[in-house]
Coordinates of N, CA and C in Angstrom, one line a residue:
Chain A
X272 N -9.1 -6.6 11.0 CA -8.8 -5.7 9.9 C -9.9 -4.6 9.8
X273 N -9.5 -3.3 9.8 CA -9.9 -2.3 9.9 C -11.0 -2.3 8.1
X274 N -12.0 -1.8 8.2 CA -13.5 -1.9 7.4 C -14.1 -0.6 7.1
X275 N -14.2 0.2 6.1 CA -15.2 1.2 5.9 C -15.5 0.7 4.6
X276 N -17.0 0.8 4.9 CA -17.8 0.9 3.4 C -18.5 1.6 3.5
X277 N -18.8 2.5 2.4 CA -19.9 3.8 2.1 C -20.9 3.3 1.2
X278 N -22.1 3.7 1.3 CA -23.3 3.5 0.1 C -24.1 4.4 0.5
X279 N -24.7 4.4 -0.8 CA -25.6 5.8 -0.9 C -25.5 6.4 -1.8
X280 N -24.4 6.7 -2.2 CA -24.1 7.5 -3.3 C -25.1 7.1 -4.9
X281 N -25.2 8.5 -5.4 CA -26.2 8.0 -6.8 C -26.1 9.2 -7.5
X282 N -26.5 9.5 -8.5 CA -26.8 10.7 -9.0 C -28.1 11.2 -8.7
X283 N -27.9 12.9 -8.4 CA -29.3 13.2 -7.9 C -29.5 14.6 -9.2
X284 N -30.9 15.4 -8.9 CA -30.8 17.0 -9.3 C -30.7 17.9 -8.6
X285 N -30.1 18.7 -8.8 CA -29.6 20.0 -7.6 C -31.3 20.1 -7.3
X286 N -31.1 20.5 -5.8 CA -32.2 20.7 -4.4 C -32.7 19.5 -4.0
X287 N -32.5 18.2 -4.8 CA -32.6 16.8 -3.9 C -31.7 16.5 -2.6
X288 N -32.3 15.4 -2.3 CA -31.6 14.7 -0.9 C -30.7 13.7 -1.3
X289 N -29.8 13.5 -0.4 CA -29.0 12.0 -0.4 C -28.8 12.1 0.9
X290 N -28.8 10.5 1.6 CA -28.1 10.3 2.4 C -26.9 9.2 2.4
X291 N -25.8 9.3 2.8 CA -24.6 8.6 3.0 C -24.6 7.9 3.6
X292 N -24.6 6.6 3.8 CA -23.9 5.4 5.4 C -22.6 5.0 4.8
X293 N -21.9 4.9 6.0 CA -21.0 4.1 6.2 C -20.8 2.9 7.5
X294 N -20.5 1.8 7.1 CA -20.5 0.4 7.8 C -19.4 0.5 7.8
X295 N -19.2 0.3 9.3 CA -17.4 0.1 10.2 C -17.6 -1.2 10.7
X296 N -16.2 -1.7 10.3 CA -15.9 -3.3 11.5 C -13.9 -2.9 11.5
X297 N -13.8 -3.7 12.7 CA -12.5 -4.2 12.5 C -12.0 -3.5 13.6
X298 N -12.8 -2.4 14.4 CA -12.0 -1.8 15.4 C -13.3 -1.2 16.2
X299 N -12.5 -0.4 17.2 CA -13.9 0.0 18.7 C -14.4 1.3 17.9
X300 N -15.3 0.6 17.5 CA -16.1 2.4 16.5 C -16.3 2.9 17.4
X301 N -17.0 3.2 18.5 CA -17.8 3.9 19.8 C -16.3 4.8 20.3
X302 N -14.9 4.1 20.2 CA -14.0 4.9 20.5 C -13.7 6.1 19.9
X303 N -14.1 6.4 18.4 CA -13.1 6.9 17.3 C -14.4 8.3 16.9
X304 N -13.6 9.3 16.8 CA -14.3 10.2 16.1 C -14.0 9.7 14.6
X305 N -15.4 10.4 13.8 CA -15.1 9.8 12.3 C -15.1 11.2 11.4
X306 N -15.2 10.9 9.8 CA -15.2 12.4 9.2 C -15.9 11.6 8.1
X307 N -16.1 13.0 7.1 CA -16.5 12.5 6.2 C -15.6 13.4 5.3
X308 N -14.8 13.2 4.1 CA -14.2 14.1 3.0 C -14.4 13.8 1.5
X309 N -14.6 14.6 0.7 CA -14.7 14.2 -0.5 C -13.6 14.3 -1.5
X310 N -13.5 14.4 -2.4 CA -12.3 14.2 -3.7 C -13.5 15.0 -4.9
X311 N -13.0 15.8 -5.5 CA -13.7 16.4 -6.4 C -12.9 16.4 -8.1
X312 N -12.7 15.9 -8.8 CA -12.0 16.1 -10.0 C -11.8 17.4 -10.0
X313 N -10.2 18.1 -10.1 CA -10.1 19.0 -10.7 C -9.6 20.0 -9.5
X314 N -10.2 19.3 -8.3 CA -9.6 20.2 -6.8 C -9.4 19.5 -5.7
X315 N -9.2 18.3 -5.7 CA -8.5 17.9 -4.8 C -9.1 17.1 -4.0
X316 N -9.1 17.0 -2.8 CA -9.4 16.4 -1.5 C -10.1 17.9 -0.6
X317 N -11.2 17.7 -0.6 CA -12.0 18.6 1.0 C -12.9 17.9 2.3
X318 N -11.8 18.1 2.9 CA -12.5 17.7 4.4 C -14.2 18.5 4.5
X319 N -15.4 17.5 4.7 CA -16.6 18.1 5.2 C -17.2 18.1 6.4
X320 N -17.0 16.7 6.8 CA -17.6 17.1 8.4 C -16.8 15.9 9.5
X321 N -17.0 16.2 10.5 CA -16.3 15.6 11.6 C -17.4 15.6 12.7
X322 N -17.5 14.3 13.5 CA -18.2 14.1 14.5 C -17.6 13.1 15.4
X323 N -17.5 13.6 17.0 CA -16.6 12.9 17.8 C -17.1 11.5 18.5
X324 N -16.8 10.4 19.2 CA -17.0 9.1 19.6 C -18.4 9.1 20.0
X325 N -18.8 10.3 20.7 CA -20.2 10.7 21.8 C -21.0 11.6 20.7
X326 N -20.8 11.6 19.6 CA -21.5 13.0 18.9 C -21.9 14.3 20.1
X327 N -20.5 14.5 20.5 CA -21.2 15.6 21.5 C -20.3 16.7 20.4
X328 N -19.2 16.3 19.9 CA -18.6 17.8 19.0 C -18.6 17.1 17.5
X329 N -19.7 17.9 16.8 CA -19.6 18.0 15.3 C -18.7 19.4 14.6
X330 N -18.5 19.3 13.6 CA -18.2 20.0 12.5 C -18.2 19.9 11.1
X331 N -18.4 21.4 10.3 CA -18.6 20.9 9.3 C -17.8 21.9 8.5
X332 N -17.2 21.9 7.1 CA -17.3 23.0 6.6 C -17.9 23.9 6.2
X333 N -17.8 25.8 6.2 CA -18.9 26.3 5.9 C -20.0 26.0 4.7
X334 N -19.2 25.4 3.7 CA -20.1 25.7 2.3 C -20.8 24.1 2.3
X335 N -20.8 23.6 3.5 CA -22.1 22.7 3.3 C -23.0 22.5 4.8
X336 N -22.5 23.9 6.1 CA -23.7 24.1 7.0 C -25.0 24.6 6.6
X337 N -26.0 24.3 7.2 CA -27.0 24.5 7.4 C -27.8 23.3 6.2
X338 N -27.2 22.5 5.4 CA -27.3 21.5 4.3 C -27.4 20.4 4.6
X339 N -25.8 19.6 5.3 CA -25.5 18.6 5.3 C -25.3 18.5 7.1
X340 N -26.0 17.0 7.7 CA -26.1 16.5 8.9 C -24.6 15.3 8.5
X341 N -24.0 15.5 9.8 CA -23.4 14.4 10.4 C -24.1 13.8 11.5
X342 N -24.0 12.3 11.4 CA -24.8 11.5 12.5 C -23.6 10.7 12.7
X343 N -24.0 9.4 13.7 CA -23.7 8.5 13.8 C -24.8 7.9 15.3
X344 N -24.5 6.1 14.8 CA -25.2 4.8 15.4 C -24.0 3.9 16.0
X345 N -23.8 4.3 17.3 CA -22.5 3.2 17.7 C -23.0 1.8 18.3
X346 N -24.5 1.5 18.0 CA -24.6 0.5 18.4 C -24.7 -0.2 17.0
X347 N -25.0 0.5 15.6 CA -24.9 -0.2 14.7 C -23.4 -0.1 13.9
X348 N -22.8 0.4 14.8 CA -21.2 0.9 14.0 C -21.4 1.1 12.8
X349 N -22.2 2.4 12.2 CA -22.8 2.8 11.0 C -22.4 4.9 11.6
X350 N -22.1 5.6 10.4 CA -21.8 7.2 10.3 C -22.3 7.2 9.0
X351 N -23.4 8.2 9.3 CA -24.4 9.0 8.1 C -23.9 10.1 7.7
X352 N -24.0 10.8 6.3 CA -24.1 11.9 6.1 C -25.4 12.7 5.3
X353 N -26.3 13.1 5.9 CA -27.6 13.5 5.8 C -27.0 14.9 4.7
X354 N -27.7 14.5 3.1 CA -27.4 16.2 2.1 C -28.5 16.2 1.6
X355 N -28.5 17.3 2.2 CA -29.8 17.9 1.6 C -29.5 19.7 0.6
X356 N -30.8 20.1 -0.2 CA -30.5 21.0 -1.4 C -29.0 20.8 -2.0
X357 N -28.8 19.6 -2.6 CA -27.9 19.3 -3.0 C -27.1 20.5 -4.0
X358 N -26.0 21.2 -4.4 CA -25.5 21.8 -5.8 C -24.9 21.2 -6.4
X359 N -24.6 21.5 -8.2 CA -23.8 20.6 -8.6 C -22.1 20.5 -8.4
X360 N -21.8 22.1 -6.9 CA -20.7 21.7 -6.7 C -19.9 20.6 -5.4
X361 N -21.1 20.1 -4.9 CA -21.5 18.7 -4.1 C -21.2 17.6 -5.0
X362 N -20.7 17.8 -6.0 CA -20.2 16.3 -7.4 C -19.0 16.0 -6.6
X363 N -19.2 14.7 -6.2 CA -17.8 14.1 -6.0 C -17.5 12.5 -5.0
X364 N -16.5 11.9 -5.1 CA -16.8 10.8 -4.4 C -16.2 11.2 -3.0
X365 N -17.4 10.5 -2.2 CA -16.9 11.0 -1.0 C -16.6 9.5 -0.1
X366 N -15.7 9.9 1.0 CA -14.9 9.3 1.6 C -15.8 9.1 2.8
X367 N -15.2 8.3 3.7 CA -15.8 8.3 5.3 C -14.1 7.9 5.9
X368 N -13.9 8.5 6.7 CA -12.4 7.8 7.5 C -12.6 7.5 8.7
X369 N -11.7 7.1 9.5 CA -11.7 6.8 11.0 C -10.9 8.0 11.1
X370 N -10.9 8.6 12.3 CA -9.8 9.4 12.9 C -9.1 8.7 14.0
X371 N -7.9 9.0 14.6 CA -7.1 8.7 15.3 C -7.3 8.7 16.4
X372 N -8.3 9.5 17.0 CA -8.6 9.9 18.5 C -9.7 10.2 18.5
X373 N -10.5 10.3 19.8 CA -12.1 9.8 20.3 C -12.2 11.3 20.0
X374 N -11.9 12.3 19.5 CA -12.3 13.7 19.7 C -12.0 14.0 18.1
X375 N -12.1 15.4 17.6 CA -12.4 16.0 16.3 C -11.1 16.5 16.3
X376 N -10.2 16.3 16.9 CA -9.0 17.2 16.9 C -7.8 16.3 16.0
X377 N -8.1 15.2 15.7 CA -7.1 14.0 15.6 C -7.0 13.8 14.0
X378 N -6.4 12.7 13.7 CA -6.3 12.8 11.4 C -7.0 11.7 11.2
X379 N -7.4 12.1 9.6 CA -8.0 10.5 9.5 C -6.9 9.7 9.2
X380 N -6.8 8.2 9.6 CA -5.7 7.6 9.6 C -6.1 6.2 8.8
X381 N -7.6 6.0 8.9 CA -8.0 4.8 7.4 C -9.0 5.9 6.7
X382 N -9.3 5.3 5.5 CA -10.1 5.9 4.7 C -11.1 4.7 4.4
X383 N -11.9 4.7 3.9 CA -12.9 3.6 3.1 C -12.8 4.0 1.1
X384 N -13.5 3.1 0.7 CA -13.2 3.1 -0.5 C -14.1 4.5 -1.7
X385 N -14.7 5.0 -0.7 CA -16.1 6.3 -1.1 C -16.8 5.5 -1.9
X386 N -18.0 6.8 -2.2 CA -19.4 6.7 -2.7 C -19.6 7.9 -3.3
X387 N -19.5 7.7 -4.8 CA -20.0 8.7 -5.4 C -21.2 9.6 -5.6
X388 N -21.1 10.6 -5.6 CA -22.3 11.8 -5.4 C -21.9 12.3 -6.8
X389 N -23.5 12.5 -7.5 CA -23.1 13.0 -8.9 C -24.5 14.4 -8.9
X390 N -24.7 15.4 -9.0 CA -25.3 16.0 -9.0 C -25.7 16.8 -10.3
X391 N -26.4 16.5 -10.8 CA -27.1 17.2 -12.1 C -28.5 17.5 -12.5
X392 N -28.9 17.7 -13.6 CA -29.9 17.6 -13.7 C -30.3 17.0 -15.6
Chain B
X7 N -9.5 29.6 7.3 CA -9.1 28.8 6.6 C -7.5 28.3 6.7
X8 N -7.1 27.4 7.0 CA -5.4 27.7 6.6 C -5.4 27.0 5.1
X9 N -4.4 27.5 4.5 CA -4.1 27.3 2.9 C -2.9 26.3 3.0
X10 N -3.0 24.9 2.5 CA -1.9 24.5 2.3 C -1.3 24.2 0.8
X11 N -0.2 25.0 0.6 CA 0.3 25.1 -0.9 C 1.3 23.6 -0.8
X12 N 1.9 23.1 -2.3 CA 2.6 22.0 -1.8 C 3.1 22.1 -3.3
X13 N 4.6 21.7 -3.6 CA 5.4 22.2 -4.7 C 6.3 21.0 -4.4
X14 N 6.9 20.3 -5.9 CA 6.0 20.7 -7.4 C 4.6 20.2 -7.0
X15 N 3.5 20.5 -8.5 CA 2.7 19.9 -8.1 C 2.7 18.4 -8.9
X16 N 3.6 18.3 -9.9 CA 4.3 16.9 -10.7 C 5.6 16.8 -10.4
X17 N 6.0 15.7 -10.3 CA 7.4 15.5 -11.4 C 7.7 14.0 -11.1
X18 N 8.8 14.0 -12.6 CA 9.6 12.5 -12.6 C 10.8 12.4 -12.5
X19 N 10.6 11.0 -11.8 CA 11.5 10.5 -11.4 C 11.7 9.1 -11.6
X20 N 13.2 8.7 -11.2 CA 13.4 7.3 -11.4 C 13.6 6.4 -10.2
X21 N 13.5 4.9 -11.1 CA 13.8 4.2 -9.4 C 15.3 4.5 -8.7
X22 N 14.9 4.2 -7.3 CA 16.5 4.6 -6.8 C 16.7 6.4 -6.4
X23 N 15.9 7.5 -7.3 CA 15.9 8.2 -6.6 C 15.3 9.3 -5.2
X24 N 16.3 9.7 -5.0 CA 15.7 10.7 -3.8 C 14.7 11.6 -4.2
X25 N 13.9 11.5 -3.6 CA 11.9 12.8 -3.8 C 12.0 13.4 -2.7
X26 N 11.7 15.0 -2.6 CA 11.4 16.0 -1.9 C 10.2 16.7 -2.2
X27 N 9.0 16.5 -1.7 CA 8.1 17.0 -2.0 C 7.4 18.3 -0.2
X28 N 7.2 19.5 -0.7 CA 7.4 20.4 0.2 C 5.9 20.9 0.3
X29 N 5.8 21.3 1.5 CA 4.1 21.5 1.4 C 4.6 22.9 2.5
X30 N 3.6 24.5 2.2 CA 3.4 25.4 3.3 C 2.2 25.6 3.7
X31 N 2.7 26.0 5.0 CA 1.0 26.3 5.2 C 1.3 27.9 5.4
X32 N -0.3 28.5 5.4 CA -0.6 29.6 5.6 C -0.5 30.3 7.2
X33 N -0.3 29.5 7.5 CA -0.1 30.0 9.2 C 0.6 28.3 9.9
X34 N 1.4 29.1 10.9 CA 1.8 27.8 11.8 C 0.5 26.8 11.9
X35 N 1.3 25.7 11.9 CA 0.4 24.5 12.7 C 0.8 23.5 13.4
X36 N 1.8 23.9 14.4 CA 2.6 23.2 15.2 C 2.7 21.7 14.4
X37 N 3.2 21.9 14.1 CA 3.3 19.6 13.3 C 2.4 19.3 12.9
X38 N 1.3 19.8 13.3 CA -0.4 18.7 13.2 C -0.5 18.3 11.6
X39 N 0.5 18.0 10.9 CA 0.5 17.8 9.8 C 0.7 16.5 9.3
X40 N 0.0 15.8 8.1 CA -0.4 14.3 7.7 C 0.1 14.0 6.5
X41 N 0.7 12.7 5.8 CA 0.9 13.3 4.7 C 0.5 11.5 4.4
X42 N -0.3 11.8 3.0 CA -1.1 10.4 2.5 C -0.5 10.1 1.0
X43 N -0.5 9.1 0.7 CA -0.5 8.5 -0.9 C -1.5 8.3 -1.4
X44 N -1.9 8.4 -2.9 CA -2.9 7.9 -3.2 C -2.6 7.4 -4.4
X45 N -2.9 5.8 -4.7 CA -3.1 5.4 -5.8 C -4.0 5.3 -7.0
X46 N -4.3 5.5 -8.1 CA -5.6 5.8 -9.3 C -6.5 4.4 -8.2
X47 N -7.5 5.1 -8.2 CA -8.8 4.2 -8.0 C -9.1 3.7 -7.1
X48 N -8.1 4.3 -5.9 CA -7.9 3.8 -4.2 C -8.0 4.9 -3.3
X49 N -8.4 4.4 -2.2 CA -8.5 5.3 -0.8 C -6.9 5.9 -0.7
X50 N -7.2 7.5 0.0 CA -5.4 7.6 0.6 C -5.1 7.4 1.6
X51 N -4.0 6.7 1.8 CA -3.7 5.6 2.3 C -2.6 7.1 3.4
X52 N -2.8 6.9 5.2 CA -1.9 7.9 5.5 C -0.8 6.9 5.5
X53 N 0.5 8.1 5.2 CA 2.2 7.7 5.5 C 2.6 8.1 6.7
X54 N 2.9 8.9 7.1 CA 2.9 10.0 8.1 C 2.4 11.2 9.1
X55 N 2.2 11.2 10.4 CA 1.7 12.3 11.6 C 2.0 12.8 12.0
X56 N 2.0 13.7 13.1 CA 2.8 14.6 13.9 C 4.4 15.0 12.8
X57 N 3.8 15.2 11.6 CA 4.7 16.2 10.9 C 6.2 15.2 10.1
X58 N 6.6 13.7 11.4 CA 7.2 12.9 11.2 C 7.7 11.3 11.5
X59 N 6.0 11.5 12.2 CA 5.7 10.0 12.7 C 5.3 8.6 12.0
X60 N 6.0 7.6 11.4 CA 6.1 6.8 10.7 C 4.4 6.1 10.9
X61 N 3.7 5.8 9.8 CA 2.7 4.8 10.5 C 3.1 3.8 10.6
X62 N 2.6 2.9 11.5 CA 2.6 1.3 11.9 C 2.5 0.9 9.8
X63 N 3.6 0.2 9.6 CA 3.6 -0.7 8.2 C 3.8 0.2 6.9
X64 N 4.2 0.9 7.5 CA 4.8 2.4 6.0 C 6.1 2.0 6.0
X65 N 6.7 1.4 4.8 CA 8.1 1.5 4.4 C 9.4 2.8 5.3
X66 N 10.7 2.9 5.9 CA 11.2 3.5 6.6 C 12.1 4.4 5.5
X67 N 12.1 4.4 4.5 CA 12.2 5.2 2.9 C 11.6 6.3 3.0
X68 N 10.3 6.4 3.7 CA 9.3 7.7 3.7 C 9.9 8.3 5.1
X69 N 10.5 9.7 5.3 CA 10.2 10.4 6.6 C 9.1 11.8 6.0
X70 N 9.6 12.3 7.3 CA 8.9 13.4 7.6 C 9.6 14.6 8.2
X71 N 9.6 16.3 7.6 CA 10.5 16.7 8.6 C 9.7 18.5 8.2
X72 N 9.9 19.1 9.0 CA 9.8 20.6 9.2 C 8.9 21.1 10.4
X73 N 8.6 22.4 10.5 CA 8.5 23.0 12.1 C 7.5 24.0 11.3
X74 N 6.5 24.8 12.2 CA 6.4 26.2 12.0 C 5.3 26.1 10.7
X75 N 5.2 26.5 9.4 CA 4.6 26.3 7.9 C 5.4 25.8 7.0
X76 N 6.0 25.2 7.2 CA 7.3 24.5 6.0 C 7.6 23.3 6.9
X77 N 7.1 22.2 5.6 CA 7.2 21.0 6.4 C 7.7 20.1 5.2
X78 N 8.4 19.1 5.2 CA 9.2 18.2 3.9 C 8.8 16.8 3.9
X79 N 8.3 16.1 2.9 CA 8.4 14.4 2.5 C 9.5 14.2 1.6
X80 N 10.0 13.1 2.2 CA 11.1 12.8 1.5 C 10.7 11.2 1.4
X81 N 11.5 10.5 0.2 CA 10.9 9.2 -0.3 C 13.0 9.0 -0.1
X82 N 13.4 8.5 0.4 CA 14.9 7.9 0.4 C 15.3 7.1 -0.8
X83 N 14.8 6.3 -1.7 CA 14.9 5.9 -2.6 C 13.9 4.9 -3.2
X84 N 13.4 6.4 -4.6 CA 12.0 5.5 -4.9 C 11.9 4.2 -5.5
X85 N 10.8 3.1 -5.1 CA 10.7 1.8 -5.9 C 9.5 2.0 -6.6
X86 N 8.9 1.3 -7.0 CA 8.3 1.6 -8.6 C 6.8 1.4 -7.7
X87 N 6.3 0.6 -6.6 CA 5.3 1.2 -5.6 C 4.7 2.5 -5.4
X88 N 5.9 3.3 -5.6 CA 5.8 4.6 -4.6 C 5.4 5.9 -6.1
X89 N 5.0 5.4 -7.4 CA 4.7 6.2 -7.9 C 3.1 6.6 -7.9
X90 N 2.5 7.7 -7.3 CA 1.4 7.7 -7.2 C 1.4 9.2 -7.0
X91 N 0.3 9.9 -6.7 CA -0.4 11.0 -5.9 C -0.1 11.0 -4.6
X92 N 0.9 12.6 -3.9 CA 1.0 12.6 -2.6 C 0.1 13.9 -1.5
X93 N -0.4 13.9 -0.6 CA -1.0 14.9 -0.1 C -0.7 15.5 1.1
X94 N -0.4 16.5 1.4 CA -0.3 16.9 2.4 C -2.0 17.4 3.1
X95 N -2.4 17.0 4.9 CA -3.1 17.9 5.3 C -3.0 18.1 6.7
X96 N -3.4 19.1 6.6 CA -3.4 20.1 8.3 C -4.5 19.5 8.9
X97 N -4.4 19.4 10.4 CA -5.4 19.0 11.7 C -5.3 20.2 12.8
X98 N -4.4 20.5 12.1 CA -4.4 22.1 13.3 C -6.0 22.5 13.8
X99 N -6.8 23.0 13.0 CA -7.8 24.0 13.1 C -8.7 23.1 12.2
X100 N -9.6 23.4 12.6 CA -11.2 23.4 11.6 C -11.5 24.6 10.7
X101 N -11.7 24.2 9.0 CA -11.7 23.2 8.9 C -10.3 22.4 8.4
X102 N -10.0 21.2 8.3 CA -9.0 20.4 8.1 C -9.2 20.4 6.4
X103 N -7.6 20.9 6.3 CA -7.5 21.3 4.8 C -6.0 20.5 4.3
X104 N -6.4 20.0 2.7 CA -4.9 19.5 2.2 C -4.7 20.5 1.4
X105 N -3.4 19.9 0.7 CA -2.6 20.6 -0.6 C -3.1 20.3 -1.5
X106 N -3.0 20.7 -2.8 CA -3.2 20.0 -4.4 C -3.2 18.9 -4.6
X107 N -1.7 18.3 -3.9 CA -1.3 16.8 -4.2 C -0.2 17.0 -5.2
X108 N 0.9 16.2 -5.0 CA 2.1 16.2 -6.1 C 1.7 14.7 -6.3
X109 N 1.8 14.7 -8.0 CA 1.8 13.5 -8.5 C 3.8 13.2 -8.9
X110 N 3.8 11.9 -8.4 CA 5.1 11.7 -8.9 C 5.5 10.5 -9.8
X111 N 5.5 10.9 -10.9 CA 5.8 9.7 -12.1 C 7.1 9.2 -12.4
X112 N 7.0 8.6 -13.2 CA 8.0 7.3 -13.7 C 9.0 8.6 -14.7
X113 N 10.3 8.9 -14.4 CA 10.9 9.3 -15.8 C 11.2 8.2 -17.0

């Protein structure tokens, strides 16, 4: 049975850090590009970053480059998301998914249960 | 950016009936289109890929259909499971973007 759990999440104050993990079981993590997307009250679902089986192709969207790192550990079947100068429009629970295919081109096809990011002050 | 709009962004319905929920995009995206449920206080859960590809253990009530930026979910006859939050999103291009979401309730 396919496994995502996220922690990390907390409330922070805008220009702090958080970092995200997510813990994978149930399938060949080292195969699967993963993503990370959030849920924001009030707007929806936004895809933020994507990194492929090899982390040789990341992505992110613009309004959180130069901020927020995608990683990943395929020997610990664990995907990070490194945020840093947080804003308070970074509020939201965020997701970790598997994608479908070893590359960044593919959908997410599980989700995990997210980890809330609350940013205030 | 591609924009995905998706109409209604509510409505009700009863059990037993047929749902058409319509999602466009802002530019072609050859099929690369996904379409998820979401229940209050749960992950979304995908229904459908390549624009009409069933997932492995999704009810056969749910398809998938359109070409080009105009793409359709249809629920064949709703059961009282299937009331929730639906989403459409694009994999075409980076970055990968959904719709609003159509919530579909109970009349």
């Amino acid at each position: 049975e396919v496994q995502l759990v996220e922690s990390g999440g907390g409330l922070v104050q805008p220009g702090r850090s958080l970092r995200l993990s997510c813990a994978a079981s149930g399938f060949p993590f080292e195969d699967y590009a993963m993503h990370w997307i959030r849920q924001i009250p009030g707007k929806g679902l936004q895809w933020v970053a994507a990194i492929s089986r090899n982390s040789a192709g990341i992505e992110y969207v613009d309004s959180v480059k130069g901020r927020f790192t995608i990683s990943r550990d395929n020997d610990n079947k664990s995907l990070y998301l490194q945020m840093n100068n947080l804003k308070a429009d970074d509020t939201g629970l965020y997701y970790c998914a598997k994608d479908s295919y070893y590359d960044t081109s593919g959908y997410p096809d599980f989700w995990g249960q997210g980890t809330q990011v609350t940013v205030s002050s | 950016d591609i924009q995905m709009t998706q109409s209604p962004s509510s409505l009700s319905a009863s059990v037993g009936d047929r749902v058409t929920i319509t999602c466009r995009a802002s530019q072609g995206i050859s099929n690369s289109l996904a379409w998820y449920q979401q229940k209050p206080g749960k992950a979304p859960k995908l229904l459908l890929y390549a624009a009409s590809i069933l997932e492995s253990g999704v009810p056969s009530r749910f398809s998938g259909s359109g070409s080009g930026t105009d793409y359709i979910l249809t629920i064949g006859s709703l059961q009282p499971e299937d009331f929730a939050t639906y989403y459409c999103q694009q994999y075409y291009s980076t970055p990968q973007t959904f719709g609003q979401g159509t919530k579909v309730e109970i009349k």
